[in-house]
PDB file of C-alpha atoms and ligand atoms in Angstrom:
ATOM      1  CA  MET A1280     125.967 107.783 119.546  1.00  0.00           C
ATOM      2  CA  ALA A1281     123.117 109.048 117.317  1.00  0.00           C
ATOM      3  CA  LYS A1282     121.384 106.376 115.278  1.00  0.00           C
ATOM      4  CA  LYS A1283     122.019 106.496 111.584  1.00  0.00           C
ATOM      5  CA  ILE A1284     120.036 105.775 108.398  1.00  0.00           C
ATOM      6  CA  THR A1285     121.836 104.795 105.221  1.00  0.00           C
ATOM      7  CA  VAL A1286     119.987 105.260 101.947  1.00  0.00           C
ATOM      8  CA  ILE A1287     121.265 103.413  98.909  1.00  0.00           C
ATOM      9  CA  GLY A1288     119.489 104.584  95.793  1.00  0.00           C
ATOM     10  CA  SER A1289     118.907 106.927  92.926  1.00  0.00           C
ATOM     11  CA  ILE A1290     119.789 110.556  92.478  1.00  0.00           C
ATOM     12  CA  ASN A1291     117.959 112.313  89.629  1.00  0.00           C
ATOM     13  CA  MET A1292     117.601 115.871  88.543  1.00  0.00           C
ATOM     14  CA  ASP A1293     113.872 116.394  87.953  1.00  0.00           C
ATOM     15  CA  LEU A1294     112.972 118.455  84.896  1.00  0.00           C
ATOM     16  CA  VAL A1295     109.407 119.454  85.664  1.00  0.00           C
ATOM     17  CA  THR A1296     106.996 120.969  83.158  1.00  0.00           C
ATOM     18  CA  GLN A1297     103.683 122.195  84.466  1.00  0.00           C
ATOM     19  CA  THR A1298     100.917 122.225  81.842  1.00  0.00           C
ATOM     20  CA  ASP A1299      97.127 122.393  81.596  1.00  0.00           C
ATOM     21  CA  ILE A1300      97.122 120.089  78.575  1.00  0.00           C
ATOM     22  CA  VAL A1301      99.133 116.853  78.427  1.00  0.00           C
ATOM     23  CA  PRO A1302     100.113 116.273  74.781  1.00  0.00           C
ATOM     24  CA  ASN A1303      99.012 113.165  72.902  1.00  0.00           C
ATOM     25  CA  ARG A1304     101.563 111.320  70.787  1.00  0.00           C
ATOM     26  CA  GLY A1305     102.650 113.579  67.893  1.00  0.00           C
ATOM     27  CA  GLU A1306     101.043 116.675  69.438  1.00  0.00           C
ATOM     28  CA  THR A1307     102.720 119.897  70.632  1.00  0.00           C
ATOM     29  CA  VAL A1308     101.138 121.981  73.375  1.00  0.00           C
ATOM     30  CA  LEU A1309     102.223 125.091  75.245  1.00  0.00           C
ATOM     31  CA  GLY A1310     103.036 124.533  78.922  1.00  0.00           C
ATOM     32  CA  ASN A1311     102.922 127.045  81.782  1.00  0.00           C
ATOM     33  CA  GLN A1312     106.106 126.695  83.832  1.00  0.00           C
ATOM     34  CA  PHE A1313     109.403 124.772  83.914  1.00  0.00           C
ATOM     35  CA  PHE A1314     111.526 123.911  86.972  1.00  0.00           C
ATOM     36  CA  THR A1315     114.755 122.006  87.598  1.00  0.00           C
ATOM     37  CA  ILE A1316     114.413 120.392  91.046  1.00  0.00           C
ATOM     38  CA  PRO A1317     116.486 117.720  92.868  1.00  0.00           C
ATOM     39  CA  GLY A1318     114.731 114.348  92.840  1.00  0.00           C
ATOM     40  CA  GLY A1319     115.248 110.604  92.520  1.00  0.00           C
ATOM     41  CA  LYS A1320     113.574 108.228  94.945  1.00  0.00           C
ATOM     42  CA  GLY A1321     116.794 107.507  96.860  1.00  0.00           C
ATOM     43  CA  ALA A1322     117.844 111.112  97.372  1.00  0.00           C
ATOM     44  CA  ASN A1323     114.248 112.177  98.023  1.00  0.00           C
ATOM     45  CA  GLN A1324     113.967 109.659 100.857  1.00  0.00           C
ATOM     46  CA  ALA A1325     117.362 110.677 102.232  1.00  0.00           C
ATOM     47  CA  VAL A1326     116.310 114.336 102.322  1.00  0.00           C
ATOM     48  CA  ALA A1327     112.926 113.490 103.864  1.00  0.00           C
ATOM     49  CA  ALA A1328     114.663 111.541 106.653  1.00  0.00           C
ATOM     50  CA  ALA A1329     117.258 114.289 107.240  1.00  0.00           C
ATOM     51  CA  LYS A1330     114.500 116.914 107.488  1.00  0.00           C
ATOM     52  CA  MET A1331     112.832 114.754 110.132  1.00  0.00           C
ATOM     53  CA  GLY A1332     116.052 115.047 112.165  1.00  0.00           C
ATOM     54  CA  ALA A1333     117.884 111.787 111.426  1.00  0.00           C
ATOM     55  CA  GLU A1334     121.571 111.405 110.732  1.00  0.00           C
ATOM     56  CA  VAL A1335     121.583 110.268 107.103  1.00  0.00           C
ATOM     57  CA  SER A1336     124.264 108.864 104.881  1.00  0.00           C
ATOM     58  CA  MET A1337     123.674 108.416 101.149  1.00  0.00           C
ATOM     59  CA  ILE A1338     125.237 105.875  98.815  1.00  0.00           C
ATOM     60  CA  GLY A1339     124.774 106.494  95.087  1.00  0.00           C
ATOM     61  CA  LEU A1340     126.325 107.915  91.956  1.00  0.00           C
ATOM     62  CA  VAL A1341     125.975 111.087  89.912  1.00  0.00           C
ATOM     63  CA  GLY A1342     127.635 112.071  86.661  1.00  0.00           C
ATOM     64  CA  ASP A1343     130.734 114.277  86.592  1.00  0.00           C
ATOM     65  CA  ASP A1344     128.548 116.993  85.066  1.00  0.00           C
ATOM     66  CA  ALA A1345     126.815 120.220  86.051  1.00  0.00           C
ATOM     67  CA  PHE A1346     123.729 118.472  87.500  1.00  0.00           C
ATOM     68  CA  GLY A1347     125.904 116.031  89.460  1.00  0.00           C
ATOM     69  CA  HIS A1348     128.017 118.724  91.085  1.00  0.00           C
ATOM     70  CA  GLU A1349     125.010 120.927  91.793  1.00  0.00           C
ATOM     71  CA  TYR A1350     123.267 117.966  93.410  1.00  0.00           C
ATOM     72  CA  LEU A1351     126.235 117.070  95.619  1.00  0.00           C
ATOM     73  CA  GLY A1352     126.411 120.628  96.942  1.00  0.00           C
ATOM     74  CA  TYR A1353     122.682 120.571  97.573  1.00  0.00           C
ATOM     75  CA  LEU A1354     122.794 117.277  99.531  1.00  0.00           C
ATOM     76  CA  ARG A1355     125.610 118.624 101.695  1.00  0.00           C
ATOM     77  CA  LYS A1356     123.442 121.637 102.529  1.00  0.00           C
ATOM     78  CA  GLN A1357     120.739 119.197 103.652  1.00  0.00           C
ATOM     79  CA  GLN A1358     123.294 117.811 106.184  1.00  0.00           C
ATOM     80  CA  ILE A1359     123.494 114.485 104.353  1.00  0.00           C
ATOM     81  CA  ASP A1360     126.779 112.585 104.448  1.00  0.00           C
ATOM     82  CA  VAL A1361     127.776 112.271 100.768  1.00  0.00           C
ATOM     83  CA  ARG A1362     131.228 110.729 101.188  1.00  0.00           C
ATOM     84  CA  ASN A1363     129.881 107.755  99.240  1.00  0.00           C
ATOM     85  CA  VAL A1364     128.205 109.652  96.434  1.00  0.00           C
ATOM     86  CA  LYS A1365     130.862 109.824  93.760  1.00  0.00           C
ATOM     87  CA  PRO A1366     130.691 111.645  90.416  1.00  0.00           C
ATOM     88  CA  VAL A1367     131.486 109.153  87.620  1.00  0.00           C
ATOM     89  CA  THR A1368     132.885 110.101  84.230  1.00  0.00           C
ATOM     90  CA  HIS A1369     131.355 107.156  82.353  1.00  0.00           C
ATOM     91  CA  GLY A1370     127.705 108.076  82.990  1.00  0.00           C
ATOM     92  CA  LYS A1371     125.517 111.151  83.301  1.00  0.00           C
ATOM     93  CA  THR A1372     123.480 112.230  86.308  1.00  0.00           C
ATOM     94  CA  GLY A1373     120.046 110.538  86.271  1.00  0.00           C
ATOM     95  CA  ILE A1374     117.256 112.628  84.825  1.00  0.00           C
ATOM     96  CA  ALA A1375     113.506 112.477  85.399  1.00  0.00           C
ATOM     97  CA  THR A1376     111.284 114.261  82.918  1.00  0.00           C
ATOM     98  CA  ILE A1377     108.099 115.055  84.797  1.00  0.00           C
ATOM     99  CA  VAL A1378     104.882 116.361  83.293  1.00  0.00           C
ATOM    100  CA  LEU A1379     102.721 117.908  85.941  1.00  0.00           C
ATOM    101  CA  SER A1380      99.064 118.563  85.239  1.00  0.00           C
ATOM    102  CA  GLU A1381      96.142 119.087  87.604  1.00  0.00           C
ATOM    103  CA  GLY A1382      98.254 118.082  90.632  1.00  0.00           C
ATOM    104  CA  ASP A1383      99.141 114.694  89.148  1.00  0.00           C
ATOM    105  CA  ASN A1384     102.244 113.638  87.290  1.00  0.00           C
ATOM    106  CA  SER A1385     103.749 111.313  84.723  1.00  0.00           C
ATOM    107  CA  ILE A1386     107.463 110.584  84.882  1.00  0.00           C
ATOM    108  CA  ILE A1387     110.141 109.197  82.560  1.00  0.00           C
ATOM    109  CA  VAL A1388     113.420 108.356  84.297  1.00  0.00           C
ATOM    110  CA  VAL A1389     116.706 108.021  82.417  1.00  0.00           C
ATOM    111  CA  PRO A1390     118.866 106.368  85.118  1.00  0.00           C
ATOM    112  CA  GLY A1391     122.353 107.254  83.783  1.00  0.00           C
ATOM    113  CA  ALA A1392     124.869 106.942  86.640  1.00  0.00           C
ATOM    114  CA  ASN A1393     122.255 105.273  88.887  1.00  0.00           C
ATOM    115  CA  ASN A1394     122.651 102.134  86.781  1.00  0.00           C
ATOM    116  CA  MET A1395     126.322 102.024  87.755  1.00  0.00           C
ATOM    117  CA  VAL A1396     125.578 101.376  91.417  1.00  0.00           C
ATOM    118  CA  THR A1397     126.673  97.760  91.040  1.00  0.00           C
ATOM    119  CA  PRO A1398     126.572  94.927  93.607  1.00  0.00           C
ATOM    120  CA  GLU A1399     130.384  95.199  93.742  1.00  0.00           C
ATOM    121  CA  LEU A1400     130.163  98.872  94.660  1.00  0.00           C
ATOM    122  CA  VAL A1401     127.633  98.048  97.378  1.00  0.00           C
ATOM    123  CA  GLU A1402     129.853  95.259  98.683  1.00  0.00           C
ATOM    124  CA  SER A1403     132.845  97.613  98.842  1.00  0.00           C
ATOM    125  CA  LEU A1404     130.782  99.729 101.267  1.00  0.00           C
ATOM    126  CA  GLU A1405     129.911  96.864 103.631  1.00  0.00           C
ATOM    127  CA  LYS A1406     131.469  98.716 106.590  1.00  0.00           C
ATOM    128  CA  GLU A1407     129.302 101.757 105.911  1.00  0.00           C
ATOM    129  CA  ILE A1408     126.159  99.596 105.935  1.00  0.00           C
ATOM    130  CA  ALA A1409     127.315  97.800 109.073  1.00  0.00           C
ATOM    131  CA  ALA A1410     127.846 101.143 110.809  1.00  0.00           C
ATOM    132  CA  SER A1411     124.280 102.306 110.266  1.00  0.00           C
ATOM    133  CA  ASP A1412     121.154 101.250 112.145  1.00  0.00           C
ATOM    134  CA  LEU A1413     118.636 101.195 109.321  1.00  0.00           C
ATOM    135  CA  LEU A1414     118.919 100.751 105.580  1.00  0.00           C
ATOM    136  CA  LEU A1415     116.385 102.395 103.277  1.00  0.00           C
ATOM    137  CA  LEU A1416     116.115 101.039  99.724  1.00  0.00           C
ATOM    138  CA  GLN A1417     114.103 101.608  96.531  1.00  0.00           C
ATOM    139  CA  LEU A1418     114.286 100.125  93.027  1.00  0.00           C
ATOM    140  CA  GLU A1419     115.806 102.858  90.852  1.00  0.00           C
ATOM    141  CA  ILE A1420     119.258 101.246  90.942  1.00  0.00           C
ATOM    142  CA  PRO A1421     119.964  97.680  89.722  1.00  0.00           C
ATOM    143  CA  ILE A1422     117.902  95.203  91.739  1.00  0.00           C
ATOM    144  CA  GLU A1423     120.938  92.931  92.265  1.00  0.00           C
ATOM    145  CA  SER A1424     122.561  95.815  94.153  1.00  0.00           C
ATOM    146  CA  VAL A1425     119.448  96.351  96.258  1.00  0.00           C
ATOM    147  CA  GLU A1426     119.362  92.655  97.020  1.00  0.00           C
ATOM    148  CA  ARG A1427     123.066  92.636  97.997  1.00  0.00           C
ATOM    149  CA  ALA A1428     122.637  95.678 100.236  1.00  0.00           C
ATOM    150  CA  ALA A1429     119.699  94.108 102.088  1.00  0.00           C
ATOM    151  CA  ARG A1430     121.675  90.902 102.561  1.00  0.00           C
ATOM    152  CA  ILE A1431     124.647  92.790 104.050  1.00  0.00           C
ATOM    153  CA  ALA A1432     122.393  94.808 106.347  1.00  0.00           C
ATOM    154  CA  LYS A1433     120.721  91.667 107.664  1.00  0.00           C
ATOM    155  CA  LYS A1434     124.103  89.995 108.217  1.00  0.00           C
ATOM    156  CA  TYR A1435     124.772  92.777 110.745  1.00  0.00           C
ATOM    157  CA  GLY A1436     121.260  92.672 112.230  1.00  0.00           C
ATOM    158  CA  LYS A1437     120.187  96.045 110.825  1.00  0.00           C
ATOM    159  CA  GLN A1438     116.620  97.034 109.996  1.00  0.00           C
ATOM    160  CA  VAL A1439     115.739  97.166 106.310  1.00  0.00           C
ATOM    161  CA  ILE A1440     112.911  99.140 104.702  1.00  0.00           C
ATOM    162  CA  LEU A1441     112.273  98.473 101.032  1.00  0.00           C
ATOM    163  CA  ASN A1442     110.154 100.834  98.951  1.00  0.00           C
ATOM    164  CA  PRO A1443     109.539  98.624  95.888  1.00  0.00           C
ATOM    165  CA  ALA A1444     109.194 101.480  93.407  1.00  0.00           C
ATOM    166  CA  PRO A1445     109.103 101.461  90.476  1.00  0.00           C
ATOM    167  CA  PHE A1446     107.625  97.954  90.450  1.00  0.00           C
ATOM    168  CA  GLN A1447     109.892  95.030  89.630  1.00  0.00           C
ATOM    169  CA  HIS A1448     109.654  91.374  90.439  1.00  0.00           C
ATOM    170  CA  LEU A1449     111.340  90.927  93.860  1.00  0.00           C
ATOM    171  CA  PRO A1450     113.795  88.076  94.456  1.00  0.00           C
ATOM    172  CA  GLU A1451     112.727  85.932  97.418  1.00  0.00           C
ATOM    173  CA  THR A1452     115.874  86.783  99.400  1.00  0.00           C
ATOM    174  CA  LEU A1453     115.099  90.480  99.106  1.00  0.00           C
ATOM    175  CA  ILE A1454     111.631  89.924 100.548  1.00  0.00           C
ATOM    176  CA  GLU A1455     113.124  87.791 103.332  1.00  0.00           C
ATOM    177  CA  ASN A1456     115.734  90.410 104.234  1.00  0.00           C
ATOM    178  CA  ALA A1457     113.337  93.345 104.334  1.00  0.00           C
ATOM    179  CA  ASP A1458     111.559  94.143 107.605  1.00  0.00           C
ATOM    180  CA  TYR A1459     109.024  96.463 105.969  1.00  0.00           C
ATOM    181  CA  ILE A1460     107.988  96.682 102.320  1.00  0.00           C
ATOM    182  CA  THR A1461     106.179  99.886 101.373  1.00  0.00           C
ATOM    183  CA  PRO A1462     104.503  99.741  97.940  1.00  0.00           C
ATOM    184  CA  ASN A1463     101.727 102.003  96.740  1.00  0.00           C
ATOM    185  CA  GLU A1464      98.400 100.394  95.925  1.00  0.00           C
ATOM    186  CA  TYR A1465      99.299  99.663  92.323  1.00  0.00           C
ATOM    187  CA  GLU A1466     102.718  98.202  93.184  1.00  0.00           C
ATOM    188  CA  ALA A1467     101.192  96.112  95.983  1.00  0.00           C
ATOM    189  CA  GLU A1468      98.746  94.471  93.605  1.00  0.00           C
ATOM    190  CA  LEU A1469     101.508  93.555  91.150  1.00  0.00           C
ATOM    191  CA  LEU A1470     103.799  92.375  93.942  1.00  0.00           C
ATOM    192  CA  LEU A1471     101.240  90.128  95.576  1.00  0.00           C
ATOM    193  CA  ALA A1472     100.383  88.594  92.209  1.00  0.00           C
ATOM    194  CA  SER A1473     104.060  87.990  91.405  1.00  0.00           C
ATOM    195  CA  VAL A1474     105.143  85.931  94.441  1.00  0.00           C
ATOM    196  CA  SER A1475     104.504  82.299  95.305  1.00  0.00           C
ATOM    197  CA  ASP A1476     104.209  82.979  99.045  1.00  0.00           C
ATOM    198  CA  SER A1477     101.959  86.031  99.266  1.00  0.00           C
ATOM    199  CA  ALA A1478     101.165  85.342 102.963  1.00  0.00           C
ATOM    200  CA  SER A1479     104.780  85.945 104.046  1.00  0.00           C
ATOM    201  CA  LEU A1480     105.013  89.066 101.887  1.00  0.00           C
ATOM    202  CA  ARG A1481     101.723  90.468 103.180  1.00  0.00           C
ATOM    203  CA  LYS A1482     102.967  90.427 106.798  1.00  0.00           C
ATOM    204  CA  LYS A1483     105.633  92.997 105.869  1.00  0.00           C
ATOM    205  CA  LEU A1484     103.473  95.325 103.828  1.00  0.00           C
ATOM    206  CA  ILE A1485     102.695  98.952 104.496  1.00  0.00           C
ATOM    207  CA  ILE A1486     100.567  99.997 101.510  1.00  0.00           C
ATOM    208  CA  THR A1487     100.351 103.717 100.778  1.00  0.00           C
ATOM    209  CA  LYS A1488      97.109 104.694  99.023  1.00  0.00           C
ATOM    210  CA  GLY A1489      97.341 108.456  98.599  1.00  0.00           C
ATOM    211  CA  SER A1490      94.139 110.168  99.690  1.00  0.00           C
ATOM    212  CA  LYS A1491      92.745 106.761 100.774  1.00  0.00           C
ATOM    213  CA  GLY A1492      95.341 106.466 103.563  1.00  0.00           C
ATOM    214  CA  VAL A1493      97.628 103.594 104.481  1.00  0.00           C
ATOM    215  CA  THR A1494      96.953  99.887 105.006  1.00  0.00           C
ATOM    216  CA  ILE A1495      99.206  98.348 107.621  1.00  0.00           C
ATOM    217  CA  TYR A1496      99.754  94.663 108.227  1.00  0.00           C
ATOM    218  CA  GLU A1497     100.910  93.818 111.723  1.00  0.00           C
ATOM    219  CA  GLY A1498     101.604  90.111 111.456  1.00  0.00           C
ATOM    220  CA  GLU A1499      98.206  88.568 110.824  1.00  0.00           C
ATOM    221  CA  GLN A1500      96.315  91.784 111.563  1.00  0.00           C
ATOM    222  CA  GLU A1501      95.317  94.409 109.030  1.00  0.00           C
ATOM    223  CA  CYS A1502      94.667  98.004 110.104  1.00  0.00           C
ATOM    224  CA  HIS A1503      94.184 101.372 108.495  1.00  0.00           C
ATOM    225  CA  GLN A1504      95.556 104.902 108.819  1.00  0.00           C
ATOM    226  CA  ASP A1505      93.371 107.603 107.254  1.00  0.00           C
ATOM    227  CA  SER A1506      94.970 110.271 105.133  1.00  0.00           C
ATOM    228  CA  PHE A1507      95.016 113.930 106.175  1.00  0.00           C
ATOM    229  CA  LYS A1508      92.976 116.229 103.944  1.00  0.00           C
ATOM    230  CA  VAL A1509      95.089 118.979 102.377  1.00  0.00           C
ATOM    231  CA  GLU A1510      95.087 121.187  99.267  1.00  0.00           C
ATOM    232  CA  THR A1511      97.116 119.202  96.709  1.00  0.00           C
ATOM    233  CA  VAL A1512      99.556 121.093  94.484  1.00  0.00           C
ATOM    234  CA  ASP A1513     101.952 118.308  93.442  1.00  0.00           C
ATOM    235  CA  THR A1514     102.014 114.651  94.521  1.00  0.00           C
ATOM    236  CA  THR A1515     105.575 114.053  93.236  1.00  0.00           C
ATOM    237  CA  GLY A1516     107.686 112.624  96.058  1.00  0.00           C
ATOM    238  CA  ALA A1517     104.795 112.115  98.493  1.00  0.00           C
ATOM    239  CA  GLY A1518     105.637 108.410  98.741  1.00  0.00           C
ATOM    240  CA  ASP A1519     109.298 109.260  99.247  1.00  0.00           C
ATOM    241  CA  THR A1520     108.428 111.695 102.031  1.00  0.00           C
ATOM    242  CA  PHE A1521     106.320 108.959 103.640  1.00  0.00           C
ATOM    243  CA  ASN A1522     109.221 106.492 103.446  1.00  0.00           C
ATOM    244  CA  GLY A1523     111.829 108.896 104.831  1.00  0.00           C
ATOM    245  CA  ALA A1524     109.618 109.913 107.742  1.00  0.00           C
ATOM    246  CA  PHE A1525     108.521 106.314 108.365  1.00  0.00           C
ATOM    247  CA  ALA A1526     112.164 105.199 108.515  1.00  0.00           C
ATOM    248  CA  VAL A1527     112.976 107.864 111.115  1.00  0.00           C
ATOM    249  CA  ALA A1528     110.005 106.904 113.284  1.00  0.00           C
ATOM    250  CA  ILE A1529     110.888 103.192 113.102  1.00  0.00           C
ATOM    251  CA  LEU A1530     114.515 103.993 113.902  1.00  0.00           C
ATOM    252  CA  GLU A1531     113.306 105.825 117.006  1.00  0.00           C
ATOM    253  CA  GLY A1532     111.373 102.726 118.075  1.00  0.00           C
ATOM    254  CA  LYS A1533     107.881 104.129 117.507  1.00  0.00           C
ATOM    255  CA  PRO A1534     105.120 101.507 117.194  1.00  0.00           C
ATOM    256  CA  ILE A1535     104.288 100.808 113.578  1.00  0.00           C
ATOM    257  CA  ARG A1536     100.878 102.520 113.593  1.00  0.00           C
ATOM    258  CA  GLU A1537     102.296 105.683 115.132  1.00  0.00           C
ATOM    259  CA  ALA A1538     105.145 105.606 112.609  1.00  0.00           C
ATOM    260  CA  CYS A1539     102.554 105.404 109.800  1.00  0.00           C
ATOM    261  CA  LYS A1540     100.588 108.333 111.235  1.00  0.00           C
ATOM    262  CA  ILE A1541     103.704 110.528 111.411  1.00  0.00           C
ATOM    263  CA  ALA A1542     104.711 109.460 107.901  1.00  0.00           C
ATOM    264  CA  ALA A1543     101.195 110.099 106.542  1.00  0.00           C
ATOM    265  CA  ALA A1544     101.311 113.607 108.029  1.00  0.00           C
ATOM    266  CA  ALA A1545     104.712 114.265 106.432  1.00  0.00           C
ATOM    267  CA  GLY A1546     103.416 112.960 103.081  1.00  0.00           C
ATOM    268  CA  ALA A1547     100.318 115.153 103.305  1.00  0.00           C
ATOM    269  CA  ILE A1548     102.345 118.297 103.972  1.00  0.00           C
ATOM    270  CA  SER A1549     104.660 117.480 101.048  1.00  0.00           C
ATOM    271  CA  VAL A1550     101.881 117.540  98.433  1.00  0.00           C
ATOM    272  CA  THR A1551     100.956 121.125  99.286  1.00  0.00           C
ATOM    273  CA  LYS A1552     104.070 122.425  97.476  1.00  0.00           C
ATOM    274  CA  LEU A1553     105.524 121.967  94.026  1.00  0.00           C
ATOM    275  CA  GLY A1554     108.469 119.565  93.530  1.00  0.00           C
ATOM    276  CA  ALA A1555     109.526 116.318  95.161  1.00  0.00           C
ATOM    277  CA  GLN A1556     111.827 117.797  97.794  1.00  0.00           C
ATOM    278  CA  SER A1557     110.677 121.412  98.080  1.00  0.00           C
ATOM    279  CA  GLY A1558     107.586 120.436 100.049  1.00  0.00           C
ATOM    280  CA  MET A1559     109.222 117.995 102.458  1.00  0.00           C
ATOM    281  CA  PRO A1560     108.501 119.094 106.015  1.00  0.00           C
ATOM    282  CA  THR A1561     110.813 119.450 108.986  1.00  0.00           C
ATOM    283  CA  ARG A1562     110.085 117.563 112.166  1.00  0.00           C
ATOM    284  CA  THR A1563     108.737 120.720 113.814  1.00  0.00           C
ATOM    285  CA  GLU A1564     106.317 121.207 110.915  1.00  0.00           C
ATOM    286  CA  VAL A1565     105.091 117.616 111.171  1.00  0.00           C
ATOM    287  CA  GLU A1566     104.630 117.869 114.939  1.00  0.00           C
ATOM    288  CA  GLY A1567     102.752 121.172 114.538  1.00  0.00           C
ATOM    289  CA  PHE A1568     100.558 119.691 111.807  1.00  0.00           C
ATOM    290  CA  LEU A1569      99.720 116.640 113.929  1.00  0.00           C
ATOM    291  CA  SER A1570      98.796 118.726 116.922  1.00  0.00           C
ATOM    292  CA  ASP A1571      96.590 121.034 114.752  1.00  0.00           C
ATOM    293  CA  ARG A1572      94.920 118.043 113.133  1.00  0.00           C
ATOM    294  CA  LYS A1573      94.252 116.067 116.322  1.00  0.00           C
ATOM    295  CA  GLY A1574      91.139 114.012 115.677  1.00  0.00           C
ATOM    296  CA  ASP A1575      91.336 114.528 111.867  1.00  0.00           C
ATOM    297  CA  SER A1576      92.571 111.061 111.059  1.00  0.00           C
ATOM    298  CA  ALA A1577      92.163 107.699 112.765  1.00  0.00           C
TER     299      ALA A1577
HETATM  300  O1  RIB B2386     109.217 109.468  93.546  1.00  0.00           O
HETATM  301  C1  RIB B2386     109.394 110.651  92.815  1.00  0.00           C
HETATM  302  C2  RIB B2386     110.682 110.565  92.042  1.00  0.00           C
HETATM  303  O2  RIB B2386     110.575 109.582  91.057  1.00  0.00           O
HETATM  304  C3  RIB B2386     111.044 111.839  91.292  1.00  0.00           C
HETATM  305  O3  RIB B2386     111.771 112.742  92.070  1.00  0.00           O
HETATM  306  C4  RIB B2386     111.787 111.319  90.085  1.00  0.00           C
HETATM  307  O4  RIB B2386     113.144 111.631  90.070  1.00  0.00           O
HETATM  308  C5  RIB B2386     111.545 109.815  90.066  1.00  0.00           C
HETATM  309  O5  RIB B2386     112.655 109.133  90.459  1.00  0.00           O
END
């Protein structure tokens, strides 16, 4: 039977405004372009993993509204199992307002239905978690639910990857139950400062640093994966692409450094296009990119 990834996390519709000038408080400016694009760290990572060829099942909530229904149809087209993504009437589909300027972004997320992914809901899907091989988590749903999901996955001996974004203080049990924790540089600094036992946390860290590459901790050893140089259009979702691709490589039993190289390549390709999910590469694209760039990155 094919191995399966379950992603429990957020589903947002991204409302993206591209502008040359980012307004100051109280200021109005004229932007250039506006797009409505599927996003949310959970769904982004699910799509990234599916594009890399994995069987992916998503657990999350959308509103019973136009964005929610559009999103469900879209996820189905990406071959993602959405049996456990229900539209709820008591909350709206999560929204991310994204201002994109000079290839960088600032984001405000209004979680809506994502906040209704409760620990009880997660617990009711214990069988679903038990039936998958790897659980991929982020922090755009309540942290108690993330913690519960990781605990269930570990009970059944499943691998757990936690992308601790956006930053929150992590309960000790969540750190214990995660096999890999994948913050960006900024989140890593906050995380390491927030725990009493930073040595145990450090052993699980894969720190993504954008154009500065990836720092990998293999037990006591620290090593580095360079980034791949590309023309950056939009960095939104690059970390999510990394996480989805990394999860697939780990699921396939690739050594951690190779998994990071594949994931770094996927992340690099993703920033060459606008939108979190529009730039996510297929497996064939990643393999082609890696063979073209042989020798480009250590
Ligand atoms: O990581 C990028 C994502 O963060 C966006 O798609 C947005 O929805 C926010 O959740």
